[in-house]
Short mmCIF file of C-alpha atoms and ligand atoms in Angstrom, two decimals:
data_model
loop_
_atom_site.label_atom_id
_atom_site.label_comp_id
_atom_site.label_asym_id
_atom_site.label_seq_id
_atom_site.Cartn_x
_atom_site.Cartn_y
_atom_site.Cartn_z
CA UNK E 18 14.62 21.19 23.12
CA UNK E 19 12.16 19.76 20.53
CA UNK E 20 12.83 16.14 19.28
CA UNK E 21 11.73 14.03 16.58
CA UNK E 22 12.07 10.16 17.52
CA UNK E 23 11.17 7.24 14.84
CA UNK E 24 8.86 4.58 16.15
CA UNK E 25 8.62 2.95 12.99
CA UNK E 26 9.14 2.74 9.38
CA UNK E 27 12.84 3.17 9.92
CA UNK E 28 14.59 0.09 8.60
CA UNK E 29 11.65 -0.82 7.08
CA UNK E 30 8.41 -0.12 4.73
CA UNK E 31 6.06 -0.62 7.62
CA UNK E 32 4.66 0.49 11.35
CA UNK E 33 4.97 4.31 10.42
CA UNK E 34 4.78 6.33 13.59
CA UNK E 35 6.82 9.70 14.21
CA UNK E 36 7.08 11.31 17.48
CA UNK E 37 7.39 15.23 17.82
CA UNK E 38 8.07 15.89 21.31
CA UNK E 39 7.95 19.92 21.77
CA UNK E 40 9.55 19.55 25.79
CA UNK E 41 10.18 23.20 26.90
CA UNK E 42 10.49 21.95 30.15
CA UNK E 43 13.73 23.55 30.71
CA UNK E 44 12.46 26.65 29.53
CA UNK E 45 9.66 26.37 32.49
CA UNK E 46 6.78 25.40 29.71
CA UNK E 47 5.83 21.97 29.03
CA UNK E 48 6.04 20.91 26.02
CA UNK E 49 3.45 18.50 23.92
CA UNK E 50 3.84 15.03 22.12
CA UNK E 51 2.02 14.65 18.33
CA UNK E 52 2.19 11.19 16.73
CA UNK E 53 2.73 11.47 12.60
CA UNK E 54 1.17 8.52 11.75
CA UNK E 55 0.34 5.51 14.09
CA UNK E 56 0.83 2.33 11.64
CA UNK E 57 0.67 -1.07 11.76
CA UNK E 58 4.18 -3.58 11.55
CA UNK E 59 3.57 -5.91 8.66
CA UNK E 60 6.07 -8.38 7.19
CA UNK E 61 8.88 -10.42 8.90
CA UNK E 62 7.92 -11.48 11.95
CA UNK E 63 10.90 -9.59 13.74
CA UNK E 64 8.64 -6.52 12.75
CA UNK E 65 5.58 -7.72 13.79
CA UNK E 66 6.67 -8.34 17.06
CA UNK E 67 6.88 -4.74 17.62
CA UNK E 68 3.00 -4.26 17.10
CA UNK E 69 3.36 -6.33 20.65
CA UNK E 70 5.77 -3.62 22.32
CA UNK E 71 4.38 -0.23 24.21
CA UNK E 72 5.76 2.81 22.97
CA UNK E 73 8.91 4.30 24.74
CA UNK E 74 5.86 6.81 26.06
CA UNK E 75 3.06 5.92 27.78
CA UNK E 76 0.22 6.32 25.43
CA UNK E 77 -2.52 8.94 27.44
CA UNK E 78 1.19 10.98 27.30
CA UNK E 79 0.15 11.52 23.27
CA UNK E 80 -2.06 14.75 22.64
CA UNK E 81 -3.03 14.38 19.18
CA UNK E 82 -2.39 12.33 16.18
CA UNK E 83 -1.87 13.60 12.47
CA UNK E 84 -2.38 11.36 9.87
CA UNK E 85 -1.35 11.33 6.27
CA UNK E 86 -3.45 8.68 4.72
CA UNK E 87 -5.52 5.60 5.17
CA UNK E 88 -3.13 3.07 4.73
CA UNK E 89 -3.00 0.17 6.79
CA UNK E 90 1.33 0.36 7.74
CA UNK E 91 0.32 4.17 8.20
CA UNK E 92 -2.94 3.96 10.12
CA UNK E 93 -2.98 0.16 11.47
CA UNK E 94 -2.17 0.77 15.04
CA UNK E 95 -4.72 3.27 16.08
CA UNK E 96 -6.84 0.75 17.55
CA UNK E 97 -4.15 -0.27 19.64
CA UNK E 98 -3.05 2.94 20.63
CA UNK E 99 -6.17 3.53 21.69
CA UNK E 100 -6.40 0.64 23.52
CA UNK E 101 -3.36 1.56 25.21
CA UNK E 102 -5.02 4.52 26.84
CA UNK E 103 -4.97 7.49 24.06
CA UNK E 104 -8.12 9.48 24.13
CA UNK E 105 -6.96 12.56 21.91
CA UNK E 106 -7.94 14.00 18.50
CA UNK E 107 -6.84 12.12 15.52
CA UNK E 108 -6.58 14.75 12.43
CA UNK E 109 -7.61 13.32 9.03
CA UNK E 110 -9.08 14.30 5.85
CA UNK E 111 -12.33 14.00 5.26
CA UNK E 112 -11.27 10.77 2.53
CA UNK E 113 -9.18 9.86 5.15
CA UNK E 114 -11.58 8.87 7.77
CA UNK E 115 -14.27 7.62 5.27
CA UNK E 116 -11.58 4.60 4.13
CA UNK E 117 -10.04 4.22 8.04
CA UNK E 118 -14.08 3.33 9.03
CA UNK E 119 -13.50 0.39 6.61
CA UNK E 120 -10.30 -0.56 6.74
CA UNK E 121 -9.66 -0.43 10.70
CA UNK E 122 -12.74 -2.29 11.62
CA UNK E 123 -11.46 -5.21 8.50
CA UNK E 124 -7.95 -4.85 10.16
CA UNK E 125 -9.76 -5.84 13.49
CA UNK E 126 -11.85 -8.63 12.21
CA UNK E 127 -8.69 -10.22 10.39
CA UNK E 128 -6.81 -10.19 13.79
CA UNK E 129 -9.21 -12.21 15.41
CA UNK E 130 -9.38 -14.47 12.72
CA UNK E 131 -5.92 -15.31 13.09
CA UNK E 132 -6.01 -15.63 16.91
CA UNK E 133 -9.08 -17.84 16.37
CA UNK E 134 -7.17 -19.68 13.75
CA UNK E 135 -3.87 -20.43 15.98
CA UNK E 136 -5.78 -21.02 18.65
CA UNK E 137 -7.10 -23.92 16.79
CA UNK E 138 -3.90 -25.09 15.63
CA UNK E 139 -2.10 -24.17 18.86
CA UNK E 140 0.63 -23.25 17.05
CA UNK E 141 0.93 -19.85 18.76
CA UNK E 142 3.52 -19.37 21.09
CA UNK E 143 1.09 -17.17 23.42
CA UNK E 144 -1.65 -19.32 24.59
CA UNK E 145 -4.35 -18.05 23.94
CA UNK E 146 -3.49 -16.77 21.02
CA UNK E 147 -4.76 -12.82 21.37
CA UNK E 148 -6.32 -10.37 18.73
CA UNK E 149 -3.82 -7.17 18.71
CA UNK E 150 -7.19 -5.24 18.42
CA UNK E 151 -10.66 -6.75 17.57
CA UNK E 152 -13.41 -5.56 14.82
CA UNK E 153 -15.05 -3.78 17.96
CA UNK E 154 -12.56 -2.29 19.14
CA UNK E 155 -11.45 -0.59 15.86
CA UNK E 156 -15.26 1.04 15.24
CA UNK E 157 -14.89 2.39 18.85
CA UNK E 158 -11.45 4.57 17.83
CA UNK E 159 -13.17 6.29 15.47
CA UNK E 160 -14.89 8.49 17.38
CA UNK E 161 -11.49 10.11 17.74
CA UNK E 162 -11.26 11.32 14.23
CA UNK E 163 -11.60 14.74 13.12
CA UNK E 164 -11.51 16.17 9.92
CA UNK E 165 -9.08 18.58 8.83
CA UNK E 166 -9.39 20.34 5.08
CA UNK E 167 -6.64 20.75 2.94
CA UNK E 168 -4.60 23.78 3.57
CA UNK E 169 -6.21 24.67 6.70
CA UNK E 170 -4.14 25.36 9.86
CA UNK E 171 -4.75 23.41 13.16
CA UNK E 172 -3.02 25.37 16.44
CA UNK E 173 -2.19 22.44 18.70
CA UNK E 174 -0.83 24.80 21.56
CA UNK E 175 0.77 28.12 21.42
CA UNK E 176 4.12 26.42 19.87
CA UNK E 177 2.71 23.71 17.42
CA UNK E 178 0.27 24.01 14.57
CA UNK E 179 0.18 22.19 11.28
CA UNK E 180 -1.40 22.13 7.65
CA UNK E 181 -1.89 19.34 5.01
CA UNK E 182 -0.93 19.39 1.80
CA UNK E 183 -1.61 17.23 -0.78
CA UNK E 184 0.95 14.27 -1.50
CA UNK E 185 -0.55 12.67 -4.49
CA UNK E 186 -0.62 8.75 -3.14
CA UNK E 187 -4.10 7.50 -2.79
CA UNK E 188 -6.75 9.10 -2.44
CA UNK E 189 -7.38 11.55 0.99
CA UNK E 190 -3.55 11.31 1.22
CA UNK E 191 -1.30 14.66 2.31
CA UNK E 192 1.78 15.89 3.81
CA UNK E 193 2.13 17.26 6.87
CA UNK E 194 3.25 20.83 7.45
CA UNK E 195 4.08 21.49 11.29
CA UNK E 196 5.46 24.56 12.47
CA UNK E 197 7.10 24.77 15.85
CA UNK E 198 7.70 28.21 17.26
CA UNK E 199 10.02 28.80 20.39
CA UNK E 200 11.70 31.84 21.73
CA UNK E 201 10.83 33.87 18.73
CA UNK E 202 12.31 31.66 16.17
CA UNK E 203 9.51 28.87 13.87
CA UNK E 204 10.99 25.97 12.53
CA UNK E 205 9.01 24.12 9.60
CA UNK E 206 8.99 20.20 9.60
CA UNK E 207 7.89 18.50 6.87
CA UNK E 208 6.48 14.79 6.85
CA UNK E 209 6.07 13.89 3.74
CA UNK E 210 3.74 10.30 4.45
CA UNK E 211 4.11 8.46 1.04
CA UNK E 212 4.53 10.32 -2.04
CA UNK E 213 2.37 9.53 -5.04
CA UNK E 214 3.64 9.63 -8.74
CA UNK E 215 4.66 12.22 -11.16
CA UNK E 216 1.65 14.81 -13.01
CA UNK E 217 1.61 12.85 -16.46
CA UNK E 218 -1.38 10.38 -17.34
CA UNK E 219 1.19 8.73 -20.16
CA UNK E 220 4.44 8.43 -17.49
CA UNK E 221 1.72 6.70 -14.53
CA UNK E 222 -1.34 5.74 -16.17
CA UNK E 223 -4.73 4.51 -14.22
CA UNK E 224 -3.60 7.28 -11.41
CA UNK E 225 -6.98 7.79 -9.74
CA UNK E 226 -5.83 11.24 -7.84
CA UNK E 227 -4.49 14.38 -8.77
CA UNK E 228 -1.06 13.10 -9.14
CA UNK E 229 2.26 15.00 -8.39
CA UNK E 230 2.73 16.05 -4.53
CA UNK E 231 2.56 20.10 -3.84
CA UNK E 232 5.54 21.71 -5.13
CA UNK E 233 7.77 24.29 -3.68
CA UNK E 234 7.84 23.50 0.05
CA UNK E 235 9.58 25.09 2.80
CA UNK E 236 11.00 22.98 5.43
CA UNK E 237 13.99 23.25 7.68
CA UNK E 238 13.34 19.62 8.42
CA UNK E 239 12.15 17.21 6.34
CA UNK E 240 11.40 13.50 6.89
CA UNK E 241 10.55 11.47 3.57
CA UNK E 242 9.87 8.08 1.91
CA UNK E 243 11.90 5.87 -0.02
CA UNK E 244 9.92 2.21 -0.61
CA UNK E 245 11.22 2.96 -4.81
CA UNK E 246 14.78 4.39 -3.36
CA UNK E 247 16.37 1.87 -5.05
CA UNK E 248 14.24 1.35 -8.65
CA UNK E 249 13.09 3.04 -11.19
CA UNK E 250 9.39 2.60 -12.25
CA UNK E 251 9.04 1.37 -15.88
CA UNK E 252 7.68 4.28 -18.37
CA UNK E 253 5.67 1.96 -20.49
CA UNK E 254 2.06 1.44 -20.66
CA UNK E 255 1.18 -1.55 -18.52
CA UNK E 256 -2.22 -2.38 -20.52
CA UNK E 257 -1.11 -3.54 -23.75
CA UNK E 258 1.22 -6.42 -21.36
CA UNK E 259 -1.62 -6.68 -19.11
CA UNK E 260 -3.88 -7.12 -21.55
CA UNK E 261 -2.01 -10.02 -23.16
CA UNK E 262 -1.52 -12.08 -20.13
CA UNK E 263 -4.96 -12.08 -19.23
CA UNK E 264 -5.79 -13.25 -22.80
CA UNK E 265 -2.80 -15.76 -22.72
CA UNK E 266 -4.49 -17.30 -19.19
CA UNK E 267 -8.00 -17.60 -20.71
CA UNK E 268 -6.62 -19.48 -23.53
CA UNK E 269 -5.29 -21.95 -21.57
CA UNK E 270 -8.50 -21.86 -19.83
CA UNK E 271 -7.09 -20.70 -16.27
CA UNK E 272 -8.13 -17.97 -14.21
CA UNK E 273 -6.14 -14.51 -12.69
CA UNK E 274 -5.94 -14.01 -9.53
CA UNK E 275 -4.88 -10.07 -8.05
CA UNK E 276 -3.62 -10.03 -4.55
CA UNK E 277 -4.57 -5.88 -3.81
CA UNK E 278 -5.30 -3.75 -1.34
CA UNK E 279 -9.15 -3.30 -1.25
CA UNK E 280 -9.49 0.49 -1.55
CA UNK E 281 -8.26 2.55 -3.93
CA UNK E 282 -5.79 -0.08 -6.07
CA UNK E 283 -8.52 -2.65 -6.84
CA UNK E 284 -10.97 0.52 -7.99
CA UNK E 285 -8.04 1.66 -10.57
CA UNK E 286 -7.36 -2.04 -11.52
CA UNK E 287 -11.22 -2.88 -12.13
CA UNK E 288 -11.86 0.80 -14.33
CA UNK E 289 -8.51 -0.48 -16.42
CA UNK E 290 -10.56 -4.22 -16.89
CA UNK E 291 -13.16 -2.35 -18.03
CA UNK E 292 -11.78 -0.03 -20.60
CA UNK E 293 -10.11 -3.03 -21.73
CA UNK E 294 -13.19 -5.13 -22.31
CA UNK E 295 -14.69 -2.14 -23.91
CA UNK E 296 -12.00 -1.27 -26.39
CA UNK E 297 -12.03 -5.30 -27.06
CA UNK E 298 -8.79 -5.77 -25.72
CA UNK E 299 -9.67 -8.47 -23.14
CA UNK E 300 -12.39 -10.57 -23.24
CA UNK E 301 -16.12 -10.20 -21.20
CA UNK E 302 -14.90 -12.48 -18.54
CA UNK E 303 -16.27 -12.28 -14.74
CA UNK E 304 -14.58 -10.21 -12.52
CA UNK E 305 -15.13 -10.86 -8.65
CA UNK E 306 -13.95 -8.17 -6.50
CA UNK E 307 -13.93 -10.42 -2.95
CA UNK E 308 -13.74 -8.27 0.19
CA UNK E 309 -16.21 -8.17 2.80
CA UNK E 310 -15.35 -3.92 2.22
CA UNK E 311 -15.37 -4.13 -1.77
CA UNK E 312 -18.87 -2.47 -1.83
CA UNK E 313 -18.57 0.37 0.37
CA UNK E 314 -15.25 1.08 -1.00
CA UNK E 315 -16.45 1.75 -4.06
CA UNK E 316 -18.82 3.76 -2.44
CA UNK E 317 -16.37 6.03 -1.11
CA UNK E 318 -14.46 6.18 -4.11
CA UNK E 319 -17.46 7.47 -5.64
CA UNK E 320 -18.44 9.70 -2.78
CA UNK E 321 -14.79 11.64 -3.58
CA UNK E 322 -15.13 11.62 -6.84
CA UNK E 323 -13.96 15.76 -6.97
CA UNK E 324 -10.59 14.65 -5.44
CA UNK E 325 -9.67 12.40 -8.79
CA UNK E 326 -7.97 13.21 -11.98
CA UNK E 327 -9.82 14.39 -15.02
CA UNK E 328 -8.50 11.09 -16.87
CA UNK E 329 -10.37 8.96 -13.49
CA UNK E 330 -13.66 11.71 -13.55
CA UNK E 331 -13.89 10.80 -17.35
CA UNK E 332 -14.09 6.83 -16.26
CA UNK E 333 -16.74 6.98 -14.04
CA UNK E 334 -18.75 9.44 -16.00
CA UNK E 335 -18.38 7.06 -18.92
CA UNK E 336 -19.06 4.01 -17.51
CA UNK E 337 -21.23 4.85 -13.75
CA UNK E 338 -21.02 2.95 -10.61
CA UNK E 339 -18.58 -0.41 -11.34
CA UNK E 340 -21.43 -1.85 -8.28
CA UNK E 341 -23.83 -1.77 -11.36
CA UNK E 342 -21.68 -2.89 -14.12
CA UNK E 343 -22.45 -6.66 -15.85
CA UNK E 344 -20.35 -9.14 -15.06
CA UNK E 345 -18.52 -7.70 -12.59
CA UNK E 346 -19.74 -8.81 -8.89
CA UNK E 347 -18.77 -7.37 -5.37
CA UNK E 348 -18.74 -9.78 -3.12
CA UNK E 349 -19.38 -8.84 0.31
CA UNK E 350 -20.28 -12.26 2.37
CA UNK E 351 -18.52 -15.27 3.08
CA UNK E 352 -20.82 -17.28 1.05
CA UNK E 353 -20.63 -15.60 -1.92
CA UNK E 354 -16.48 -15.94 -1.39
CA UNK E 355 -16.88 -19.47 -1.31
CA UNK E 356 -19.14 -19.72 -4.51
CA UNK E 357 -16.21 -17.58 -6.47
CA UNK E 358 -13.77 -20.70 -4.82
CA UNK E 359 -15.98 -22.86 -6.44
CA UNK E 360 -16.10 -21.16 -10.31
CA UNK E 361 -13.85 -23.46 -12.55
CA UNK E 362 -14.68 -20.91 -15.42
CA UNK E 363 -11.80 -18.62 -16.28
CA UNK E 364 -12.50 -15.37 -14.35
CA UNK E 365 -10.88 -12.17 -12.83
CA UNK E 366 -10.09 -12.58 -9.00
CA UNK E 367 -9.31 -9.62 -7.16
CA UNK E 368 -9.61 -9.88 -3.66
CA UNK E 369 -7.04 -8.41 -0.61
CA UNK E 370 -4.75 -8.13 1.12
CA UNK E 371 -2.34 -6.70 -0.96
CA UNK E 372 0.41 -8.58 -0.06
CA UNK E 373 -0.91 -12.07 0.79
CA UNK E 374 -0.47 -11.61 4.82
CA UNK E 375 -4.05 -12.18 5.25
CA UNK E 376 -7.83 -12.13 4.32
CA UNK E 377 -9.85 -13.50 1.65
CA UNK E 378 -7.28 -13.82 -0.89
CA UNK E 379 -5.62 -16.43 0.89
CA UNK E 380 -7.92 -18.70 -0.06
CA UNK E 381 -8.17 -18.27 -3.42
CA UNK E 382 -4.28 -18.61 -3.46
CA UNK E 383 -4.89 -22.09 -2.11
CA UNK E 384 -7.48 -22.97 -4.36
CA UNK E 385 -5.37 -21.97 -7.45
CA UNK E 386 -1.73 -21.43 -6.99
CA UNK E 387 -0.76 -25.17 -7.80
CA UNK E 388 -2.39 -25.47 -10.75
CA UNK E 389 -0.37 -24.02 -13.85
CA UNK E 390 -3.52 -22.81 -16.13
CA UNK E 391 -3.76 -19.83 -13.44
CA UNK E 392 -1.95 -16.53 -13.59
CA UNK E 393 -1.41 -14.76 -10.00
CA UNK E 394 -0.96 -10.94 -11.39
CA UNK E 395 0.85 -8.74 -8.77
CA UNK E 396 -0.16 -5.06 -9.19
CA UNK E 397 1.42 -4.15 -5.87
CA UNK E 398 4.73 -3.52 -3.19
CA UNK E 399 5.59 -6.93 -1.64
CA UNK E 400 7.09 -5.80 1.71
CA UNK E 401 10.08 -8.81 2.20
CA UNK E 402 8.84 -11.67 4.52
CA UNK E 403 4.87 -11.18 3.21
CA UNK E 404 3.43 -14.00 1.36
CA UNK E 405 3.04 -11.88 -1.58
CA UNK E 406 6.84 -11.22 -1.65
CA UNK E 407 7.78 -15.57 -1.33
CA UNK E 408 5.26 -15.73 -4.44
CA UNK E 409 6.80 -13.14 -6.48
CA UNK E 410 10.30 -14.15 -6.13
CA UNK E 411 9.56 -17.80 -7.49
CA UNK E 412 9.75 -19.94 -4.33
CA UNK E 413 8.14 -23.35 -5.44
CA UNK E 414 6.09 -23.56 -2.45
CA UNK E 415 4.08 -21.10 0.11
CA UNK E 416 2.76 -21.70 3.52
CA UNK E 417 -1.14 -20.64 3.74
CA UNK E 418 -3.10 -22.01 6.60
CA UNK E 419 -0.46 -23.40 8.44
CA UNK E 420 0.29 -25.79 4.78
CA UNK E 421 2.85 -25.41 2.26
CA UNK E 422 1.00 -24.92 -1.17
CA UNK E 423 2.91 -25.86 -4.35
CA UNK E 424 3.35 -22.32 -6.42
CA UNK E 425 3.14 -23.90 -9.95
CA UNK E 426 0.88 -20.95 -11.37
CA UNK E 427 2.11 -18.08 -13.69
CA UNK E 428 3.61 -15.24 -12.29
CA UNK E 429 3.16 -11.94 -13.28
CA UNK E 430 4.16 -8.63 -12.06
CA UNK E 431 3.14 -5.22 -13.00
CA UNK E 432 5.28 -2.15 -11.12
CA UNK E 433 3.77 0.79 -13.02
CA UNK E 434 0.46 0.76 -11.16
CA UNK E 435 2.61 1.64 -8.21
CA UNK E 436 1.36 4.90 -5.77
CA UNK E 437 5.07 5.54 -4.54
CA UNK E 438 6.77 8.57 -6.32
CA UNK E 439 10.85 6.67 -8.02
CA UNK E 440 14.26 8.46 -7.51
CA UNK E 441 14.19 10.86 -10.50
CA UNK E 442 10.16 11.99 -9.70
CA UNK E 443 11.35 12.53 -6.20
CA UNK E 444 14.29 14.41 -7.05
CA UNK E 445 12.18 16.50 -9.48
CA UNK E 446 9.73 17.05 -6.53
CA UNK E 447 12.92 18.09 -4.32
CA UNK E 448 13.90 20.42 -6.98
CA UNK E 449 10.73 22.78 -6.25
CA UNK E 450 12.05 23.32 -2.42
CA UNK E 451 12.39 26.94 -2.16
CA UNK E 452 15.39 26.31 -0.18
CA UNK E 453 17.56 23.28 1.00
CA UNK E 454 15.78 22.17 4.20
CA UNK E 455 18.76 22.16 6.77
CA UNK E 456 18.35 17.99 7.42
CA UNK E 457 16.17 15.50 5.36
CA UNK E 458 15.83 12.09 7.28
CA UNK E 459 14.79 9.08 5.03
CA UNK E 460 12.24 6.79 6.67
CA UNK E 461 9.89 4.23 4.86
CA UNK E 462 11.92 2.03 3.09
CA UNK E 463 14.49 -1.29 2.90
CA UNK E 464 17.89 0.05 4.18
CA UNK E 465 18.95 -0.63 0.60
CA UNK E 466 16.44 1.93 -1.12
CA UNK E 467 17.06 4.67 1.73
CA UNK E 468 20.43 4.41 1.56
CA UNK E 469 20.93 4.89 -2.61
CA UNK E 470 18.26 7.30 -2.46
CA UNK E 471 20.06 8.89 0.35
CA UNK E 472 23.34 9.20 -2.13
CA UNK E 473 21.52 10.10 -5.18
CA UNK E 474 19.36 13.48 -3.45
CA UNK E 475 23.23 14.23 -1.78
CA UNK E 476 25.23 13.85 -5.26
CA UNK E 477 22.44 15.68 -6.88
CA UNK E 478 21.03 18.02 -4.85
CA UNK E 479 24.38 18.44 -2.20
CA UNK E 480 21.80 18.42 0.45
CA UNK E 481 22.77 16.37 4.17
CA UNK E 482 20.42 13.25 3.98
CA UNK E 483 20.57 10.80 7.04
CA UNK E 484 18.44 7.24 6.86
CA UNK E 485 16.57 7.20 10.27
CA UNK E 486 17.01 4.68 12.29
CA UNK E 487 14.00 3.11 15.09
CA UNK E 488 13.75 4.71 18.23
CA UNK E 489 16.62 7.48 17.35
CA UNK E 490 15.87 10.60 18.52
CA UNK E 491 16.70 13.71 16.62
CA UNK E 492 16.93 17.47 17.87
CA UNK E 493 15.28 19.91 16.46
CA UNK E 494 17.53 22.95 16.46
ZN1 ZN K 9 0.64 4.40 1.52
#
């Protein structure tokens, strides 16, 4: 009998990996074993200890990989897998694998860094202190990617094919349609990845992709999200805010710095600056985007440019390539980094990761975080345990570098630029089903968002909803 088993992001925002195991072995056919997404732990470190484990199968046991977007908790452990032995297809979109060749190969070079760094301090536990996968290493896996269309069907075997559709979250991201046939009967799985925001520019403005996922699915089994289980987005316009606490920081002559992820989030967040300076709103200040990717991101961004929304289209026919833009610099070595440390001007700082567990922006948190002129702007989900999160909550202190750094800059958060579909745009999304798929399991989010989202889609829609839990297995009747 087939089986679903969760090998991450159950419990937990991070490490998404689903396992469809098709065994017909008792019906005298063997059976084979997809992976749904192969991501990376991030967070506390009882999570990232599992990037450390093997998975409960060996991994040359895997025939293919399917993966819904480019995402680092989503697409973070290829390398590793890889490592481990896998030598099958991974199926992507064409976006897809443009933003993995970046952002695997920068996931790489970050893990050495921090092996190289607690080797140094010889504060790791292991000694030496080991890269999980190196830069190297990363650019090797993908010559395993292939590119899948939209709506096209892959045949896996005689029993398993699937289809993407799109899911609205960042751009190249899709659902996963998989159909499993057996004994004459097909049962339709659906995996939704992470589910962007709701069609309406006003509601989720700044979307950079077609926004709302594909309605009126068909699924007997469907395994969703929940990271905004538990909150509702705000419905207002972030810019006018936005726009007055960068003008509040400048007056007091201190700088913003924007933890975000490189791709995608920074691009929306630097064609918002702009508008803003244009319409007068803001004033002409620098804006360094620091990551040693920043440049061909953009590149890609612009590469895809048919995959955006008419509102994003309309930006970058308005105002071209942000790489040519004055004022506005991409900074791509570590010298240049430094010289942005060095600016005592006020300026825009936007630099990754997202949530403060590593890279460049690290150090411009320790340059800036202690003194109170300085606004750190968070645009972005802080997974618990990340540095991001400790910063947002209002501890007085953070460790970078192996220091505590006094936190006495301004905080200020932002939740509408969020890419994660809330309750009632998920429930409207659930509402298109053409029929009530016969089990929905929740993965990808805190146990207290799965679990309220879990009651609100059961209360509203009477469907059964279970929260999955790591390494449970599930028939698939
Ligand atoms: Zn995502």
């Amino acid at each position: 009998m087939a089986y679903i088993q969760f090998l991450g992001a159950a419990g937990t925002v991070t490490g998404s990996k689903h396992l469809i195991n098709t065994s017909f072995e008792n019906e005298g056919k063997k059976g084979i074993q997809v992976l749904i997404d192969c991501g990376l732990f991030q967070g506390q470190k009882e999570w990232r200890e599992r990037n450390w484990k093997e998975l409960p199968i060996p991994a040359h046991e895997i025939d293919a990989v399917i993966l819904t977007h480019a995402h680092l908790d989503h697409c973070g452990w290829i390398p590793r897998l890889v490592k481990e032995g896998y030598k099958g297809p991974i199926y992507a979109t064409a976006a897809t694998i443009d933003l993995c060749g970046i952002i695997l190969p920068d996931s790489g070079h970050l893990q050495e860094e921090d092996a190289a760094f607690y080797n140094k301090i010889k504060k790791s536990k292991h000694d030496p202190a080991l890269p999980l996968y190196t830069f190297d290493e990363a650019e090797e896996c993908m010559r395993y990617f292939q590119v899948v269309r939209l709506q096209e069907t892959m045949k896996l075997s005689p029993e398993f094919s699937f289809r993407f559709v799109p899911a609205a979250h960042i751009l190249g991201s899709c659902m996963v349609e998989v159909s499993l046939a057996a004994n004459g009967q097909s049962r339709q799985l659906l995996f939704s990845g992470d589910i962007g925001r709701v069609r309406d520019q006003n509601v989720a403005p700044g979307k950079v992709v077609h926004s709302g996922p594909s309605p009126g699915e068909i699924a007997d089994v469907l395994v969703m999200e929940s990271t905004y289980g538990n909150r509702v987005h705000p419905h207002t316009d972030p810019r006018p805010e936005l726009a007055k606490v960068i003008r509040q920081t400048v007056e007091r002559g201190g700088s913003i710095v924007v933890p975000a992820f490189a791709v995608e989030r920074t691009q929306k967040f630097v064609f918002m600056l702009k508008e803003l300076m244009e319409a007068g709103q803001i004033p002409k200040l620098p804006v360094f985007c620091d990551s040693p990717m920043a440049i061909r991101a953009v590149e890609i961004y612009l590469k895809h440019e048919s995959d955006y929304t008419e509102e994003a289209r309309g930006l970058i026919q308005k105002y071209g390539s942000p790489l040519e833009w004055p004022g506005f610099t991409f900074a791509s070595t570590a010298e240049e980094s430094k010289k942005i440390n060095e600016a005592h001007y006020p300026s825009i700082i936007i630099s990754s990761s997202g949530m403060a567990t590593g890279g460049r922006i690290l150090h411009h948190l320790a340059q800036r975080l202690s003194d109170p002129k300085n606004t750190i702007l968070f645009i972005g989900f802080q997974a618990p345990g990340t540095r991001g999160f400790i910063i947002k909550s209002g501890a007085k202190e953070v460790k970078i570098f192996g220091d505590f750094v006094q936190i006495r800059a301004q905080i200020a958060v932002f939740e509408q630029f969020s890419d994660h579909a809330d309750p009632p745009e998920l429930l409207s999304w659930l509402r298109t089903f053409k029929q009530k798929p016969r089990i929905t399991y929740l993965v990808h989010g805190e146990p207290a968002a799965s679990t309220q989202l879990r009651d609100e889609i059961v209360k509203e829609l009477g469907w059964k909803v279970e929260v999955a839990e790591w390494l449970e297995k599930e028939n698939i009747q």
